[in-house]
Coordinates of C-alpha atoms in Angstrom, one line a residue:
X1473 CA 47.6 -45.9 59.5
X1474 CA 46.2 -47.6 56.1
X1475 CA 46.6 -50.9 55.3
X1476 CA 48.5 -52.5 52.3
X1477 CA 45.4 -53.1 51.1
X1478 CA 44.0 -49.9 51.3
X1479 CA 47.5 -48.4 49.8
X1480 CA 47.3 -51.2 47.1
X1481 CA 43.4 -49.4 46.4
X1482 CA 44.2 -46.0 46.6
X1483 CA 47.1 -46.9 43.9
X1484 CA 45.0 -48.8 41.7
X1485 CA 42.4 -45.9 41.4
X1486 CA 45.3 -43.0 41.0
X1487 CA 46.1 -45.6 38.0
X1488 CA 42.7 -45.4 37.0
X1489 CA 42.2 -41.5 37.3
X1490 CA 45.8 -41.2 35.1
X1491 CA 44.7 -43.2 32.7
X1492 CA 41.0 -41.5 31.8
X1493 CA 42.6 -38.1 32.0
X1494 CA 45.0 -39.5 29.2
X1495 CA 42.3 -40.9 27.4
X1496 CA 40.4 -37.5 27.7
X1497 CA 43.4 -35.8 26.3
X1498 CA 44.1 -38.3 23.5
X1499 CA 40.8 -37.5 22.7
X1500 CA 41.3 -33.9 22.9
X1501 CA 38.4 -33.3 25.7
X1502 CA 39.2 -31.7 28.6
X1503 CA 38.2 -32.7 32.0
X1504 CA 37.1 -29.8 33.0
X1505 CA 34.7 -29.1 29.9
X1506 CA 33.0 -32.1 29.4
X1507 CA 29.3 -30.9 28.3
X1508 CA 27.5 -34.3 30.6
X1509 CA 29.6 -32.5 33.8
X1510 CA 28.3 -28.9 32.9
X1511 CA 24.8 -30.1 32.6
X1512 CA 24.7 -32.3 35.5
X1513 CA 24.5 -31.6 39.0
X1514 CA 27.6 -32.5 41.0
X1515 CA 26.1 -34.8 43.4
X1516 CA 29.4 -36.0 45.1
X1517 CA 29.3 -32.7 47.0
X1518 CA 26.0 -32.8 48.8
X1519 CA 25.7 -34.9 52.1
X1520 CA 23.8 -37.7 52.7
X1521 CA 21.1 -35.8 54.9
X1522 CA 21.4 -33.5 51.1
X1523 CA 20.4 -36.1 49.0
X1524 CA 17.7 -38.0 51.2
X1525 CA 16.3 -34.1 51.1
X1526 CA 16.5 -34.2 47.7
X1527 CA 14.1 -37.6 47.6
X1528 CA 12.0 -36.3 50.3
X1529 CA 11.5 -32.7 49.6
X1530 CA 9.8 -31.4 46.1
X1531 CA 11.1 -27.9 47.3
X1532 CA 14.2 -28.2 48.2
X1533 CA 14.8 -30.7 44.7
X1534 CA 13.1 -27.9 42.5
X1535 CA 15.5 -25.3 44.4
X1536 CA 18.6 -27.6 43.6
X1537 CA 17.5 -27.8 39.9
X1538 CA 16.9 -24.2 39.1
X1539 CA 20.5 -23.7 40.3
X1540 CA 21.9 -26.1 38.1
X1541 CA 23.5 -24.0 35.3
X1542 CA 22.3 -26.0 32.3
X1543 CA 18.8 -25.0 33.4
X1544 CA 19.7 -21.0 33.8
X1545 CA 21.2 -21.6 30.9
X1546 CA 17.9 -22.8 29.4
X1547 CA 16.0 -20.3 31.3
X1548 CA 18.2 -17.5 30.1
X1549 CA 17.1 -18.6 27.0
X1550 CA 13.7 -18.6 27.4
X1551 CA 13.4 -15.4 28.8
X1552 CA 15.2 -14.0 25.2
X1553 CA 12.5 -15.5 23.4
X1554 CA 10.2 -14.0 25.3
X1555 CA 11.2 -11.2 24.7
X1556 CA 11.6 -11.2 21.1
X1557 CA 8.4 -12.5 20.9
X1558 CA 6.7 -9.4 22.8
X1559 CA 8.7 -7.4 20.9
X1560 CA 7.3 -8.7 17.3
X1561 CA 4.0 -8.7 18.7
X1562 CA 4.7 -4.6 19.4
X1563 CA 5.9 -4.8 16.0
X1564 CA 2.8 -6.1 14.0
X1565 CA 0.5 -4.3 16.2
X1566 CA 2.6 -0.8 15.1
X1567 CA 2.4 -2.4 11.7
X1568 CA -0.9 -3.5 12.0
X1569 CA -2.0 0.3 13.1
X1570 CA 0.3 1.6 10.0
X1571 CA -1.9 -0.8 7.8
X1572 CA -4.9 0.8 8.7
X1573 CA -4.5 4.2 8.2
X1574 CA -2.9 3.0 4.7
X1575 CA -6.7 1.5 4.2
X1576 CA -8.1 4.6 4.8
X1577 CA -6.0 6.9 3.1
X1578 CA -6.3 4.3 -0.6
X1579 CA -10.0 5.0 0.1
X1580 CA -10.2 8.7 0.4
X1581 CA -7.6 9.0 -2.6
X1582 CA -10.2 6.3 -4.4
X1583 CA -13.1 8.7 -3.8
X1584 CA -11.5 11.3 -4.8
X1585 CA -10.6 9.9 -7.9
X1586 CA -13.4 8.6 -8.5
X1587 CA -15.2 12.5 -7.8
X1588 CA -12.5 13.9 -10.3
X1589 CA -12.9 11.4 -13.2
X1590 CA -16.5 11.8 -13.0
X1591 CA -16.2 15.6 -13.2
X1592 CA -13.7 15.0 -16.2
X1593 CA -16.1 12.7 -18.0
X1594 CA -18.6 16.0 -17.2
X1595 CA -15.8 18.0 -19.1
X1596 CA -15.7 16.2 -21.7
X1597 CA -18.6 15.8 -22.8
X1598 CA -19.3 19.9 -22.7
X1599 CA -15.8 20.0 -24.6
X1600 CA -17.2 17.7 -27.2
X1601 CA -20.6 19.1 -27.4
X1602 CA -18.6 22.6 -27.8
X1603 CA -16.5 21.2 -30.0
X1604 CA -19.2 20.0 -32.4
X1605 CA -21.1 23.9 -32.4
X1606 CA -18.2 25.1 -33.0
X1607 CA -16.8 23.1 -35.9
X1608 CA -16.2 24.9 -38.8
X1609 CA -18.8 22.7 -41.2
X1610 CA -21.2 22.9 -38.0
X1611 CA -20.8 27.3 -38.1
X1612 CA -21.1 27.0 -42.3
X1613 CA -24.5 25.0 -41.9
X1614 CA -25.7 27.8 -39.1
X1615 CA -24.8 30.6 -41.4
X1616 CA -26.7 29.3 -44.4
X1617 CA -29.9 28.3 -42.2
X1618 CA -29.6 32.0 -40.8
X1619 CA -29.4 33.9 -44.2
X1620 CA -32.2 31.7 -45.5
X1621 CA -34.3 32.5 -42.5
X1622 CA -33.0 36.1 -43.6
X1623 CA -34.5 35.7 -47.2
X1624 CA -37.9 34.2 -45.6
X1625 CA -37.9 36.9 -44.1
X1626 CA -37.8 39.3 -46.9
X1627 CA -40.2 37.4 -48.9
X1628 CA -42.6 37.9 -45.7
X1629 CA -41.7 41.9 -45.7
X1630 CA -43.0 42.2 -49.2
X1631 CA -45.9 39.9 -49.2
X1632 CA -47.0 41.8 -46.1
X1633 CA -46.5 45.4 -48.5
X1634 CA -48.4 43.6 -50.7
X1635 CA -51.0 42.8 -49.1
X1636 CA -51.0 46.5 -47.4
X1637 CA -50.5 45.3 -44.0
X1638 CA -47.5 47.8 -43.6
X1639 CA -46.5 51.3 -45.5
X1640 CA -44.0 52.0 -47.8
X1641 CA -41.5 53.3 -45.1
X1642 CA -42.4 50.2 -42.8
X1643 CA -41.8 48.3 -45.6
X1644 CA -38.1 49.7 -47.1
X1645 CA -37.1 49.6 -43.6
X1646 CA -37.6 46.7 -42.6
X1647 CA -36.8 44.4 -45.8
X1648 CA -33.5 46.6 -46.0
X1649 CA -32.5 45.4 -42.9
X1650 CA -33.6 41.9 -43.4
X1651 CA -32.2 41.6 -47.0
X1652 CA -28.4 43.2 -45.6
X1653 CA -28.5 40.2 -42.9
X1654 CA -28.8 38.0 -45.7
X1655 CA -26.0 39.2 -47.6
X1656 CA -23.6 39.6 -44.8
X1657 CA -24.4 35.7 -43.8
X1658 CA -23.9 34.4 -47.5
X1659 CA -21.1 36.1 -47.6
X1660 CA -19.5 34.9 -44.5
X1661 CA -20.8 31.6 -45.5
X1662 CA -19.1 31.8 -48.9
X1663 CA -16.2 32.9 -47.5
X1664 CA -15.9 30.3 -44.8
X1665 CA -16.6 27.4 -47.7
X1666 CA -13.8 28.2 -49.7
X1667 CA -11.4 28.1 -46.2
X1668 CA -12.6 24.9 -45.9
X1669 CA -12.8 23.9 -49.5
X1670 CA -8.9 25.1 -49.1
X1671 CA -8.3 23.0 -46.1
X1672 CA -9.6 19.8 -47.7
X1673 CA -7.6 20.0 -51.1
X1674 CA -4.4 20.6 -48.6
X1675 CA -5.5 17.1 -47.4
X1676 CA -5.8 19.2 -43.6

């Protein structure tokens, strides 16, 4: 049977217990949910052989930590990282493969740009050079160096008569021909001048 004493001490500690778990409450914590007994390893329940293992045995103490459940906890977490970490790597190399063929393709369409502005530089300067024979003032100076060419050569036709190099038919043939050449460019000539003379007083 227990001694006064011993009833007196198993009192005073009841009192004791009471009073923390009232404290606890006051301070709105629960018992049962205090974060230092989640994280810490409930010694009270091991045996005495238990804990000299713990001292004596690296094993056994590494064994009794991993089970503690602030350390799955921890390695719960760890293992999440991980894995978001190996899945960003997959990520950025898929990106990093994406970025490549974006290289590639920038450069073919830069070539070929490059190839087609080159061709329309080529372009335009035909267009220009076409534009330029073919400008009206450009045609007017042709026609009037063509019938002069046509009046050189009917001077030539009738020195060459002249001279008796060619007969009469020879002659009336040829000089005919060259003198109606003339006409038809002075004419065309005239006729293109006053188009533009038009143009230019219609400030076009």
């Amino acid at each position: 049977m227990p001694t006064a004493q011993q009833t007196s001490q198993q009192q005073q500690q009841q009192q004791q217990h009471q009073q923390q778990l009232s404290n606890d409450e006051s301070n709105g914590v629960s018992p049962e949910l205090k974060p230092e007994e989640e994280s810490m390893p409930n010694l009270s329940t091991l045996s005495l052989d238990e804990l000299k293992q713990l001292d004596r045995d690296p094993e056994f103490f590494d064994d009794f930590i991993e089970e503690m459940s602030v350390v799955q906890h921890l390695n719960e977490e760890l293992d999440s990282m991980m894995n978001q970490v190996e899945n960003i790597s997959r990520e950025n190399e898929s990106k990093g493969t994406h970025l490549v063929e974006l290289k590639r393709r920038l450069s073919d369409d830069y070539t070929a740009l490059k190839t087609l502005g080159e061709k329309c530089d080529l372009l335009n300067k035909k267009y220009l050079k076409k534009s330029e024979e073919y400008a009206p003032q450009h045609i007017r100076e042709l026609l009037q160096i063509a019938a002069s060419n046509a009046d050189g050569d009917c001077d030539r036709h009738v020195e060459h008569f002249l001279n008796g190099k060619i007969d009469v038919q020879t002659f009336l043939n040829t000089y005919q021909s060259s003198k109606k050449i003339s006409a038809e460019r002075k004419a065309k000539e005239e006729r293109l001048g006053s188009q533009l003379t038009a143009l230019e007083r219609a400030g076009i």
